[in-house]
Short mmCIF file of C-alpha atoms and ligand atoms in Angstrom, two decimals:
data_model
loop_
_atom_site.label_atom_id
_atom_site.label_comp_id
_atom_site.label_asym_id
_atom_site.label_seq_id
_atom_site.Cartn_x
_atom_site.Cartn_y
_atom_site.Cartn_z
CA MET A 19 -4.73 93.67 80.65
CA PRO A 20 -1.08 93.01 79.75
CA GLU A 21 -0.18 94.17 76.27
CA VAL A 22 2.71 92.05 75.13
CA GLY A 23 4.10 92.27 71.62
CA SER A 24 2.36 93.78 68.64
CA PRO A 25 -1.41 93.71 68.24
CA ILE A 26 -3.02 90.91 66.24
CA LEU A 27 -5.64 93.40 65.15
CA GLU A 28 -5.27 97.13 64.71
CA LEU A 29 -7.61 99.79 63.36
CA GLN A 30 -6.35 103.30 62.66
CA GLY A 31 -8.40 106.40 61.95
CA ILE A 32 -11.60 104.56 61.15
CA THR A 33 -14.44 106.71 59.86
CA LYS A 34 -17.81 105.29 58.92
CA SER A 35 -21.00 107.05 57.82
CA PHE A 36 -24.50 105.81 57.18
CA GLY A 37 -25.91 108.18 54.59
CA GLY A 38 -25.36 111.58 56.21
CA VAL A 39 -24.88 110.20 59.73
CA GLU A 40 -21.29 109.81 60.89
CA ALA A 41 -21.23 106.79 63.23
CA LEU A 42 -17.43 106.71 63.70
CA ARG A 43 -14.81 109.41 63.22
CA GLY A 44 -11.08 108.72 63.37
CA VAL A 45 -11.33 105.77 65.74
CA ASP A 46 -8.21 103.82 66.75
CA PHE A 47 -8.43 100.34 68.23
CA ALA A 48 -5.88 97.63 69.03
CA LEU A 49 -6.33 94.06 70.21
CA HIS A 50 -3.66 91.68 71.54
CA ALA A 51 -3.66 87.89 71.80
CA GLY A 52 -4.65 86.63 75.24
CA GLU A 53 -6.59 89.81 75.97
CA ILE A 54 -10.21 90.32 77.01
CA HIS A 55 -10.94 93.84 75.79
CA GLY A 56 -13.99 95.52 77.30
CA LEU A 57 -15.77 98.12 75.20
CA VAL A 58 -18.15 100.42 77.05
CA GLY A 59 -20.01 103.46 75.79
CA GLU A 60 -23.44 104.98 75.62
CA ASN A 61 -26.11 103.84 73.18
CA GLY A 62 -25.36 105.00 69.66
CA ALA A 63 -21.66 105.59 70.39
CA GLY A 64 -20.71 103.31 67.49
CA LYS A 65 -19.59 100.17 69.33
CA SER A 66 -21.60 97.75 67.20
CA THR A 67 -20.59 99.58 64.03
CA LEU A 68 -16.88 99.29 64.89
CA MET A 69 -17.23 95.59 65.67
CA LYS A 70 -19.19 94.96 62.47
CA ILE A 71 -16.30 96.50 60.54
CA ILE A 72 -13.94 94.04 62.24
CA ALA A 73 -16.31 91.15 61.49
CA GLY A 74 -16.56 92.05 57.80
CA VAL A 75 -20.23 93.07 57.98
CA HIS A 76 -19.57 96.73 57.09
CA THR A 77 -17.03 96.91 54.27
CA ASP A 78 -17.53 100.54 53.26
CA PHE A 79 -15.41 102.69 55.61
CA SER A 80 -12.19 104.68 55.58
CA GLY A 81 -9.07 104.17 57.67
CA ARG A 82 -6.48 101.43 58.03
CA PHE A 83 -7.25 97.84 59.07
CA LEU A 84 -4.31 95.60 59.98
CA ILE A 85 -4.18 91.94 60.93
CA ASP A 86 -0.85 90.69 62.29
CA GLY A 87 0.60 93.98 61.08
CA ALA A 88 -0.52 93.52 57.47
CA GLU A 89 -3.09 95.85 55.91
CA THR A 90 -6.29 94.06 55.00
CA HIS A 91 -9.72 94.94 53.69
CA PHE A 92 -12.43 92.34 54.18
CA ARG A 93 -15.09 92.19 51.48
CA SER A 94 -17.48 90.03 53.51
CA ALA A 95 -18.09 88.29 56.83
CA ARG A 96 -16.75 85.19 55.10
CA ASP A 97 -13.38 86.92 54.69
CA ALA A 98 -13.38 87.78 58.40
CA HIS A 99 -14.20 84.17 59.25
CA ALA A 100 -11.33 82.95 57.13
CA ALA A 101 -9.06 85.30 59.10
CA GLY A 102 -10.27 83.72 62.36
CA ILE A 103 -12.75 86.39 63.45
CA ALA A 104 -16.20 85.47 64.78
CA MET A 105 -18.91 87.65 66.30
CA VAL A 106 -21.96 87.15 68.48
CA HIS A 107 -24.31 89.91 67.35
CA GLN A 108 -26.39 92.07 69.64
CA GLU A 109 -29.52 90.82 67.90
CA LEU A 110 -30.07 87.09 68.38
CA SER A 111 -29.34 85.48 65.01
CA VAL A 112 -30.36 81.87 65.44
CA ALA A 113 -32.54 79.78 63.16
CA PRO A 114 -35.53 78.91 65.41
CA ASP A 115 -36.96 76.30 63.02
CA LEU A 116 -33.72 74.32 62.88
CA THR A 117 -32.51 71.88 65.52
CA VAL A 118 -30.04 72.80 68.24
CA ALA A 119 -27.37 70.73 66.44
CA GLU A 120 -28.00 72.49 63.11
CA ASN A 121 -27.69 75.83 64.83
CA VAL A 122 -24.39 74.86 66.46
CA PHE A 123 -23.01 73.86 63.04
CA LEU A 124 -24.77 76.55 60.99
CA GLY A 125 -23.05 76.79 57.62
CA ASN A 126 -20.42 74.34 58.78
CA GLN A 127 -22.16 70.97 58.90
CA PRO A 128 -20.01 67.83 58.85
CA THR A 129 -20.47 65.92 55.60
CA ASN A 130 -19.28 62.54 54.36
CA ALA A 131 -17.37 61.79 51.15
CA LEU A 132 -20.63 62.07 49.18
CA GLY A 133 -21.37 65.50 50.60
CA LEU A 134 -24.25 64.27 52.75
CA VAL A 135 -24.77 65.79 56.19
CA GLN A 136 -23.65 63.43 58.96
CA TRP A 137 -26.60 63.88 61.27
CA ARG A 138 -25.55 61.50 64.04
CA ARG A 139 -22.05 62.88 64.19
CA MET A 140 -23.41 66.42 64.14
CA ALA A 141 -25.80 65.71 67.01
CA ARG A 142 -23.10 63.98 69.06
CA GLU A 143 -20.51 66.74 68.53
CA ALA A 144 -23.04 69.49 69.17
CA GLY A 145 -24.03 67.76 72.42
CA GLU A 146 -20.37 67.50 73.44
CA GLN A 147 -19.66 71.16 72.68
CA LEU A 148 -22.69 72.33 74.59
CA ALA A 149 -21.82 70.07 77.53
CA ARG A 150 -18.38 71.74 77.66
CA PHE A 151 -20.28 74.96 78.11
CA GLY A 152 -22.48 73.43 80.83
CA ILE A 153 -25.57 73.25 78.61
CA ASP A 154 -27.61 70.07 78.91
CA VAL A 155 -30.09 69.96 76.04
CA ASP A 156 -31.24 67.43 73.42
CA PRO A 157 -29.29 68.43 70.26
CA MET A 158 -32.24 67.29 68.11
CA SER A 159 -34.80 69.57 69.75
CA ARG A 160 -36.12 72.54 67.78
CA LEU A 161 -34.21 75.60 68.91
CA GLY A 162 -37.24 77.90 68.86
CA ASP A 163 -38.95 75.71 71.49
CA LEU A 164 -36.26 76.52 74.10
CA PRO A 165 -36.27 79.46 76.55
CA ILE A 166 -34.72 82.61 75.06
CA GLY A 167 -31.76 82.63 77.48
CA LEU A 168 -30.86 79.10 76.43
CA GLN A 169 -31.12 80.08 72.74
CA GLN A 170 -28.72 82.94 73.40
CA LEU A 171 -26.28 80.64 75.22
CA ILE A 172 -26.36 78.18 72.32
CA GLU A 173 -25.59 80.95 69.85
CA ILE A 174 -22.71 82.12 72.04
CA ALA A 175 -21.39 78.55 72.36
CA ARG A 176 -21.49 78.17 68.57
CA VAL A 177 -19.30 81.23 68.08
CA LEU A 178 -16.96 80.51 71.02
CA PHE A 179 -16.19 77.02 69.78
CA SER A 180 -15.93 77.89 66.09
CA GLY A 181 -12.14 77.95 66.46
CA ALA A 182 -11.83 81.70 65.95
CA ARG A 183 -8.81 83.46 67.46
CA ILE A 184 -10.67 86.75 67.71
CA VAL A 185 -14.13 86.54 69.27
CA ILE A 186 -16.42 89.56 69.52
CA LEU A 187 -19.42 89.52 71.85
CA ASP A 188 -21.85 92.42 71.41
CA GLU A 189 -23.88 92.81 74.61
CA PRO A 190 -24.29 89.05 74.95
CA THR A 191 -25.76 88.86 78.44
CA SER A 192 -29.11 90.62 77.96
CA ALA A 193 -31.19 87.44 78.16
CA LEU A 194 -28.91 85.48 80.51
CA SER A 195 -29.47 84.67 84.19
CA PRO A 196 -26.65 85.48 86.67
CA PRO A 197 -25.39 81.84 86.79
CA GLU A 198 -25.40 81.75 82.96
CA VAL A 199 -23.39 84.98 82.86
CA GLU A 200 -20.89 83.47 85.32
CA ARG A 201 -20.58 80.36 83.13
CA LEU A 202 -19.98 82.59 80.10
CA PHE A 203 -17.22 84.52 81.89
CA ALA A 204 -15.52 81.30 83.00
CA THR A 205 -15.55 80.08 79.39
CA LEU A 206 -14.14 83.39 78.13
CA ARG A 207 -11.28 83.17 80.63
CA ARG A 208 -10.54 79.64 79.43
CA LEU A 209 -10.50 80.75 75.78
CA ARG A 210 -8.17 83.59 76.68
CA GLU A 211 -5.81 81.14 78.34
CA GLU A 212 -5.86 79.19 75.07
CA GLY A 213 -4.61 82.36 73.33
CA ALA A 214 -7.81 83.83 71.88
CA ALA A 215 -8.43 87.56 71.96
CA ILE A 216 -11.91 88.60 73.04
CA VAL A 217 -13.82 91.86 72.68
CA PHE A 218 -16.70 92.19 75.08
CA ILE A 219 -19.21 95.00 74.64
CA SER A 220 -21.39 95.79 77.64
N1 ADP B 25 -27.23 99.98 59.54
C1 ADP B 25 -27.33 101.28 59.94
N2 ADP B 25 -27.93 102.20 59.15
C2 ADP B 25 -27.99 103.48 59.53
N3 ADP B 25 -27.51 103.96 60.68
C3 ADP B 25 -26.90 103.09 61.51
C4 ADP B 25 -26.78 101.70 61.19
N4 ADP B 25 -26.12 101.07 62.19
C5 ADP B 25 -25.86 102.03 63.10
N5 ADP B 25 -26.32 103.25 62.71
C6 ADP B 25 -26.16 104.52 63.44
O1 ADP B 25 -24.81 104.64 63.81
C7 ADP B 25 -24.66 105.15 65.12
C8 ADP B 25 -23.90 104.16 65.99
O2 ADP B 25 -24.71 102.98 66.20
P1 ADP B 25 -24.18 101.67 66.89
O3 ADP B 25 -22.87 101.31 66.31
O4 ADP B 25 -25.26 100.67 66.82
O5 ADP B 25 -23.94 102.18 68.40
P2 ADP B 25 -23.80 101.32 69.74
O6 ADP B 25 -23.61 99.88 69.38
O7 ADP B 25 -22.61 101.92 70.44
O8 ADP B 25 -25.06 101.55 70.51
C9 ADP B 25 -26.08 105.43 65.60
O9 ADP B 25 -26.37 106.77 65.33
C10 ADP B 25 -26.93 104.52 64.75
O10 ADP B 25 -28.23 105.03 64.58
MG1 MG B 26 -24.70 98.23 69.84
#
């Protein structure tokens, strides 16, 4: 990958322990805009832990964390979101009892001036987003009724189209068929062309 300019995200000397277990020791990591950064390593190497630090899930660690060259310390995943960072977790984290549309807009539902959820708009926009990703599904169907691969794709689509400039995917292809994986890769390349930086753990 070309590395032009300074990194948008940089971690220096990151150490993280869980109780007595050291998951990361002195790890350095840099990410540039327009880059798809692959992260490979054996089980338990600390890949998910490192990415959860970036996504504001783990806030208790030592080392330096810089965004656009400025030192930062997220206190929550909400802080990471506000900084334009979104993550697809290794464990599927959808809400099976909610509709497809509600899942696409989880925590981010369009409301009118009175604060009421705009259901029709939400369904239409969710359908459009999923269609962009090649997913043809009724936005009002219950997510938990769909095949697991489709649920995973919908979760990925939600994160990819959340407008984040740094997108982290933690082993996202486990439940996907080969054509679905190909569709995911094509979408990642498109996002990269739009200037996003992507971390892909496999
Ligand atoms: N929430 C946690 N509590 C305790 N130990 C954890 C937790 N998350 C990860 N670990 C430990 O940290 C190490 C790294 O795990 P992880 O980051 O999940 O590795 P990877 O994603 O590379 O497989 C492992 O030894 C794992 O057991
Ligand atoms: Mg992992």
